[in-house]
Each structure stands twice: as C-alpha cells, then as structure tokens.
PDB file of C-alpha atoms in Angstrom:
ATOM      1  CA  MET O   1      82.282 -24.624 -69.754  1.00 41.00           C
ATOM      2  CA  ALA O   2      82.572 -25.817 -66.178  1.00 46.00           C
ATOM      3  CA  THR O   3      82.879 -29.515 -65.490  1.00 52.00           C
ATOM      4  CA  LYS O   4      81.770 -31.150 -62.298  1.00 60.00           C
ATOM      5  CA  ALA O   5      84.635 -32.907 -60.582  1.00 59.00           C
ATOM      6  CA  PHE O   6      85.032 -34.555 -57.200  1.00 61.00           C
ATOM      7  CA  ASP O   7      88.076 -34.211 -55.021  1.00 68.00           C
ATOM      8  CA  VAL O   8      89.127 -37.714 -54.133  1.00 73.00           C
ATOM      9  CA  GLU O   9      90.655 -36.686 -50.797  1.00 79.00           C
ATOM     10  CA  VAL O  10      87.343 -35.247 -49.616  1.00 80.00           C
ATOM     11  CA  VAL O  11      85.503 -38.470 -50.374  1.00 80.00           C
ATOM     12  CA  GLN O  12      88.263 -40.483 -48.651  1.00 84.00           C
ATOM     13  CA  ARG O  13      88.034 -38.328 -45.516  1.00 88.00           C
ATOM     14  CA  LEU O  14      84.248 -38.632 -45.420  1.00 88.00           C
ATOM     15  CA  ALA O  15      84.475 -42.401 -45.750  1.00 88.00           C
ATOM     16  CA  LYS O  16      87.192 -42.647 -43.037  1.00 91.00           C
ATOM     17  CA  GLY O  17      85.239 -40.403 -40.693  1.00 93.00           C
ATOM     18  CA  LEU O  18      82.016 -42.383 -41.130  1.00 93.00           C
ATOM     19  CA  ASP O  19      83.907 -45.670 -40.687  1.00 93.00           C
ATOM     20  CA  PHE O  20      85.501 -44.331 -37.492  1.00 94.00           C
ATOM     21  CA  VAL O  21      82.249 -43.130 -35.984  1.00 95.00           C
ATOM     22  CA  VAL O  22      80.253 -46.270 -36.760  1.00 95.00           C
ATOM     23  CA  LEU O  23      82.974 -48.745 -35.766  1.00 95.00           C
ATOM     24  CA  THR O  24      83.814 -46.900 -32.561  1.00 94.00           C
ATOM     25  CA  CYS O  25      80.137 -46.568 -31.505  1.00 95.00           C
ATOM     26  CA  GLY O  26      79.378 -50.128 -32.504  1.00 95.00           C
ATOM     27  CA  ALA O  27      82.373 -51.543 -30.661  1.00 93.00           C
ATOM     28  CA  LEU O  28      81.609 -49.403 -27.606  1.00 92.00           C
ATOM     29  CA  VAL O  29      77.949 -50.470 -27.465  1.00 93.00           C
ATOM     30  CA  LEU O  30      78.757 -54.159 -28.060  1.00 92.00           C
ATOM     31  CA  THR O  31      81.519 -54.178 -25.457  1.00 89.00           C
ATOM     32  CA  MET O  32      79.607 -52.240 -22.839  1.00 89.00           C
ATOM     33  CA  VAL O  33      76.549 -54.495 -23.230  1.00 89.00           C
ATOM     34  CA  MET O  34      78.519 -57.789 -23.163  1.00 87.00           C
ATOM     35  CA  ALA O  35      81.395 -57.050 -20.827  1.00 81.00           C
ATOM     36  CA  GLN O  36      81.355 -57.980 -17.156  1.00 76.00           C
ATOM     37  CA  PRO O  37      80.562 -54.968 -14.949  1.00 70.00           C
ATOM     38  CA  GLY O  38      83.329 -53.073 -13.178  1.00 67.00           C
ATOM     39  CA  THR O  39      85.721 -52.191 -16.052  1.00 74.00           C
ATOM     40  CA  PRO O  40      84.341 -49.064 -17.784  1.00 76.00           C
ATOM     41  CA  GLU O  41      87.790 -47.600 -18.526  1.00 80.00           C
ATOM     42  CA  ALA O  42      89.070 -50.821 -20.032  1.00 83.00           C
ATOM     43  CA  VAL O  43      85.878 -51.229 -22.050  1.00 85.00           C
ATOM     44  CA  GLY O  44      86.249 -47.784 -23.605  1.00 86.00           C
ATOM     45  CA  PHE O  45      89.920 -48.345 -24.360  1.00 88.00           C
ATOM     46  CA  PHE O  46      89.151 -51.774 -25.873  1.00 89.00           C
ATOM     47  CA  ALA O  47      86.439 -50.302 -28.115  1.00 90.00           C
ATOM     48  CA  LEU O  48      88.734 -47.534 -29.372  1.00 92.00           C
ATOM     49  CA  MET O  49      91.536 -50.016 -29.929  1.00 93.00           C
ATOM     50  CA  VAL O  50      89.244 -52.278 -32.017  1.00 94.00           C
ATOM     51  CA  ALA O  51      88.015 -49.318 -34.088  1.00 95.00           C
ATOM     52  CA  PHE O  52      91.442 -47.782 -34.697  1.00 95.00           C
ATOM     53  CA  ALA O  53      93.064 -51.147 -35.496  1.00 96.00           C
ATOM     54  CA  SER O  54      90.260 -52.011 -37.950  1.00 95.00           C
ATOM     55  CA  LEU O  55      90.611 -48.644 -39.684  1.00 94.00           C
ATOM     56  CA  LEU O  56      94.346 -49.035 -39.852  1.00 95.00           C
ATOM     57  CA  GLY O  57      93.934 -52.429 -41.482  1.00 94.00           C
ATOM     58  CA  VAL O  58      91.396 -51.103 -43.998  1.00 93.00           C
ATOM     59  CA  ARG O  59      93.548 -48.097 -44.784  1.00 93.00           C
ATOM     60  CA  GLY O  60      96.704 -50.233 -45.006  1.00 92.00           C
ATOM     61  CA  GLY O  61      94.940 -52.518 -47.468  1.00 90.00           C
ATOM     62  CA  GLY O  62      94.355 -49.541 -49.752  1.00 89.00           C
ATOM     63  CA  PHE O  63      90.533 -49.711 -49.575  1.00 89.00           C
ATOM     64  CA  TYR O  64      90.120 -45.946 -49.455  1.00 86.00           C
ATOM     65  CA  GLU O  65      91.616 -45.524 -52.940  1.00 84.00           C
ATOM     66  CA  PRO O  66      89.267 -44.705 -55.827  1.00 77.00           C
ATOM     67  CA  HIS O  67      90.236 -47.790 -57.858  1.00 77.00           C
ATOM     68  CA  THR O  68      88.828 -50.055 -55.119  1.00 81.00           C
ATOM     69  CA  TRP O  69      85.532 -48.195 -55.002  1.00 79.00           C
ATOM     70  CA  SER O  70      84.521 -49.528 -58.381  1.00 78.00           C
ATOM     71  CA  LYS O  71      84.832 -53.174 -57.238  1.00 79.00           C
ATOM     72  CA  GLY O  72      81.724 -53.049 -55.035  1.00 80.00           C
ATOM     73  CA  PHE O  73      80.950 -56.376 -53.390  1.00 86.00           C
ATOM     74  CA  VAL O  74      84.591 -57.538 -53.466  1.00 89.00           C
ATOM     75  CA  THR O  75      85.666 -54.458 -51.522  1.00 89.00           C
ATOM     76  CA  ALA O  76      82.841 -54.947 -49.040  1.00 90.00           C
ATOM     77  CA  VAL O  77      83.890 -58.554 -48.374  1.00 93.00           C
ATOM     78  CA  GLN O  78      87.558 -57.659 -48.069  1.00 93.00           C
ATOM     79  CA  THR O  79      87.037 -54.718 -45.701  1.00 94.00           C
ATOM     80  CA  SER O  80      84.620 -56.784 -43.603  1.00 95.00           C
ATOM     81  CA  ALA O  81      87.157 -59.620 -43.418  1.00 96.00           C
ATOM     82  CA  ILE O  82      89.919 -57.252 -42.240  1.00 96.00           C
ATOM     83  CA  ALA O  83      87.731 -55.762 -39.493  1.00 95.00           C
ATOM     84  CA  ILE O  84      86.482 -59.194 -38.366  1.00 96.00           C
ATOM     85  CA  VAL O  85      90.003 -60.624 -38.200  1.00 96.00           C
ATOM     86  CA  VAL O  86      91.236 -57.579 -36.242  1.00 96.00           C
ATOM     87  CA  GLY O  87      88.249 -57.886 -33.885  1.00 94.00           C
ATOM     88  CA  GLY O  88      88.958 -61.586 -33.383  1.00 94.00           C
ATOM     89  CA  LEU O  89      92.632 -60.984 -32.613  1.00 95.00           C
ATOM     90  CA  LEU O  90      91.802 -58.265 -30.124  1.00 93.00           C
ATOM     91  CA  TYR O  91      89.112 -60.450 -28.585  1.00 93.00           C
ATOM     92  CA  ALA O  92      91.765 -63.137 -28.044  1.00 92.00           C
ATOM     93  CA  LEU O  93      93.975 -60.502 -26.357  1.00 90.00           C
ATOM     94  CA  SER O  94      91.038 -59.349 -24.214  1.00 85.00           C
ATOM     95  CA  LEU O  95      90.972 -62.715 -22.462  1.00 83.00           C
ATOM     96  CA  ILE O  96      94.162 -61.691 -20.561  1.00 85.00           C
ATOM     97  CA  THR O  97      92.891 -58.185 -19.734  1.00 81.00           C
ATOM     98  CA  PRO O  98      90.245 -56.846 -17.342  1.00 80.00           C
ATOM     99  CA  VAL O  99      87.756 -56.806 -20.212  1.00 82.00           C
ATOM    100  CA  HIS O 100      86.084 -60.213 -20.074  1.00 83.00           C
ATOM    101  CA  LEU O 101      83.872 -60.726 -23.098  1.00 87.00           C
ATOM    102  CA  PRO O 102      81.684 -63.723 -23.949  1.00 89.00           C
ATOM    103  CA  ILE O 103      82.231 -65.571 -27.215  1.00 91.00           C
ATOM    104  CA  GLY O 104      79.084 -63.971 -28.588  1.00 93.00           C
ATOM    105  CA  TRP O 105      80.963 -60.705 -28.922  1.00 93.00           C
ATOM    106  CA  ILE O 106      82.793 -62.031 -31.972  1.00 94.00           C
ATOM    107  CA  SER O 107      79.489 -62.978 -33.677  1.00 95.00           C
ATOM    108  CA  ALA O 108      77.993 -59.556 -32.948  1.00 95.00           C
ATOM    109  CA  TRP O 109      81.143 -57.768 -34.187  1.00 95.00           C
ATOM    110  CA  SER O 110      81.149 -59.898 -37.338  1.00 96.00           C
ATOM    111  CA  ALA O 111      77.510 -59.081 -38.014  1.00 96.00           C
ATOM    112  CA  LEU O 112      78.096 -55.383 -37.427  1.00 96.00           C
ATOM    113  CA  CYS O 113      81.128 -55.282 -39.762  1.00 95.00           C
ATOM    114  CA  ALA O 114      79.444 -57.313 -42.501  1.00 95.00           C
ATOM    115  CA  ALA O 115      76.269 -55.229 -42.439  1.00 96.00           C
ATOM    116  CA  TYR O 116      78.031 -51.851 -42.227  1.00 95.00           C
ATOM    117  CA  PHE O 117      80.707 -52.495 -44.832  1.00 94.00           C
ATOM    118  CA  GLY O 118      78.237 -54.263 -47.095  1.00 93.00           C
ATOM    119  CA  VAL O 119      75.909 -51.286 -47.110  1.00 93.00           C
ATOM    120  CA  THR O 120      78.467 -48.464 -47.269  1.00 91.00           C
ATOM    121  CA  ARG O 121      80.719 -50.033 -49.865  1.00 89.00           C
ATOM    122  CA  THR O 122      77.770 -50.894 -52.076  1.00 89.00           C
ATOM    123  CA  VAL O 123      76.517 -47.321 -51.864  1.00 87.00           C
ATOM    124  CA  LEU O 124      80.023 -45.995 -52.568  1.00 85.00           C
ATOM    125  CA  TRP O 125      80.294 -48.342 -55.528  1.00 86.00           C
ATOM    126  CA  LEU O 126      76.959 -47.204 -56.940  1.00 86.00           C
ATOM    127  CA  TRP O 127      77.984 -43.609 -56.576  1.00 80.00           C
ATOM    128  CA  ALA O 128      81.594 -43.923 -57.773  1.00 77.00           C
ATOM    129  CA  LYS O 129      81.186 -46.203 -60.809  1.00 76.00           C
ATOM    130  CA  PRO O 130      79.505 -43.676 -63.109  1.00 73.00           C
ATOM    131  CA  ALA O 131      81.642 -40.844 -61.833  1.00 70.00           C
ATOM    132  CA  ALA O 132      84.850 -42.741 -62.435  1.00 67.00           C
ATOM    133  CA  LYS O 133      83.696 -43.848 -65.881  1.00 67.00           C
ATOM    134  CA  SER O 134      83.102 -40.242 -66.939  1.00 68.00           C
ATOM    135  CA  GLY O 135      86.442 -39.087 -65.437  1.00 66.00           C
ATOM    136  CA  GLN O 136      85.023 -36.875 -62.721  1.00 63.00           C
ATOM    137  CA  PHE O 137      87.621 -37.699 -60.101  1.00 61.00           C
ATOM    138  CA  LYS O 138      90.524 -35.297 -60.061  1.00 59.00           C
ATOM    139  CA  THR O 139      93.792 -35.253 -58.208  1.00 60.00           C
ATOM    140  CA  ARG O 140      94.625 -32.323 -55.981  1.00 57.00           C
ATOM    141  CA  ILE O 141      97.434 -30.111 -57.293  1.00 61.00           C
ATOM    142  CA  ALA O 142      99.528 -28.191 -54.759  1.00 55.00           C
TER     143      ALA O 142
END
C-alpha cells in the first residue's frame, strides 16, 4: 500500500523561490517608480539587496521549517515584520547612497510584505496543517 508523502525540502525550495521572485520584483517596481531618475544601476542593486536581506532574515528566523507552517497567522506576522524591518534599515542606508527614495517607499514596502506574506503563509498553513497532522511530511534519507 503506497502512502502519499511530501518531501519537505521541495516545499521549502518552492516557498523560497516564490518569496525571492515576488520580493525582488516588488522591490524593483517600487524602487524604480519612486526613486529619482538617473540611478538605474543603483536602483537594481538596492532592490536585490532588499530582497536578499529579507529572505536571509526569514530563513535565519527558521520560517521555512515545517513546524512553523502550522502556526498560520503568527508566521505571517513574524515574516512580514522581518521583511519590513530589513526594508526600513536599508531605506535608512539608502539616504547616503545615490538611490534617493521618498518616505512613501517604506509604506509601500510594508503593504507589499504584509499582503504577500499574509496570503502565502495562510495558504501554506491551510495546506500544511492537515498534511502534518496525518504525518505526510517525510525527511530525506541520503
């Protein structure tokens, strides 16, 4: 009798990949729209830096582990807070770089992070809770 099991690492990679694409595109669009003209290279670098730093914070906090997926709203709030704090710190650093952003960038970044992490972590929670309860997650051997 075959049992249906999910490889945790595959789900983690899919979540990380989706997070990277959405945060990078969102940061790039927000920064390109709001930055002063004349600094396209710095804008691209800033957007990648915000996305990578946010992902590093989320990963460092352990929010790609299966035990956090079953917490739902709490995980969404915590991951949003990490990304918003990272964005705020990098915004503060951007004031001394060629990327000059208005204060509205922080509000837009906060709204993007809250909406994105709220939706994705809720969907992940709805998917993972019954699977974890029935023991369908397995660890990779070898």
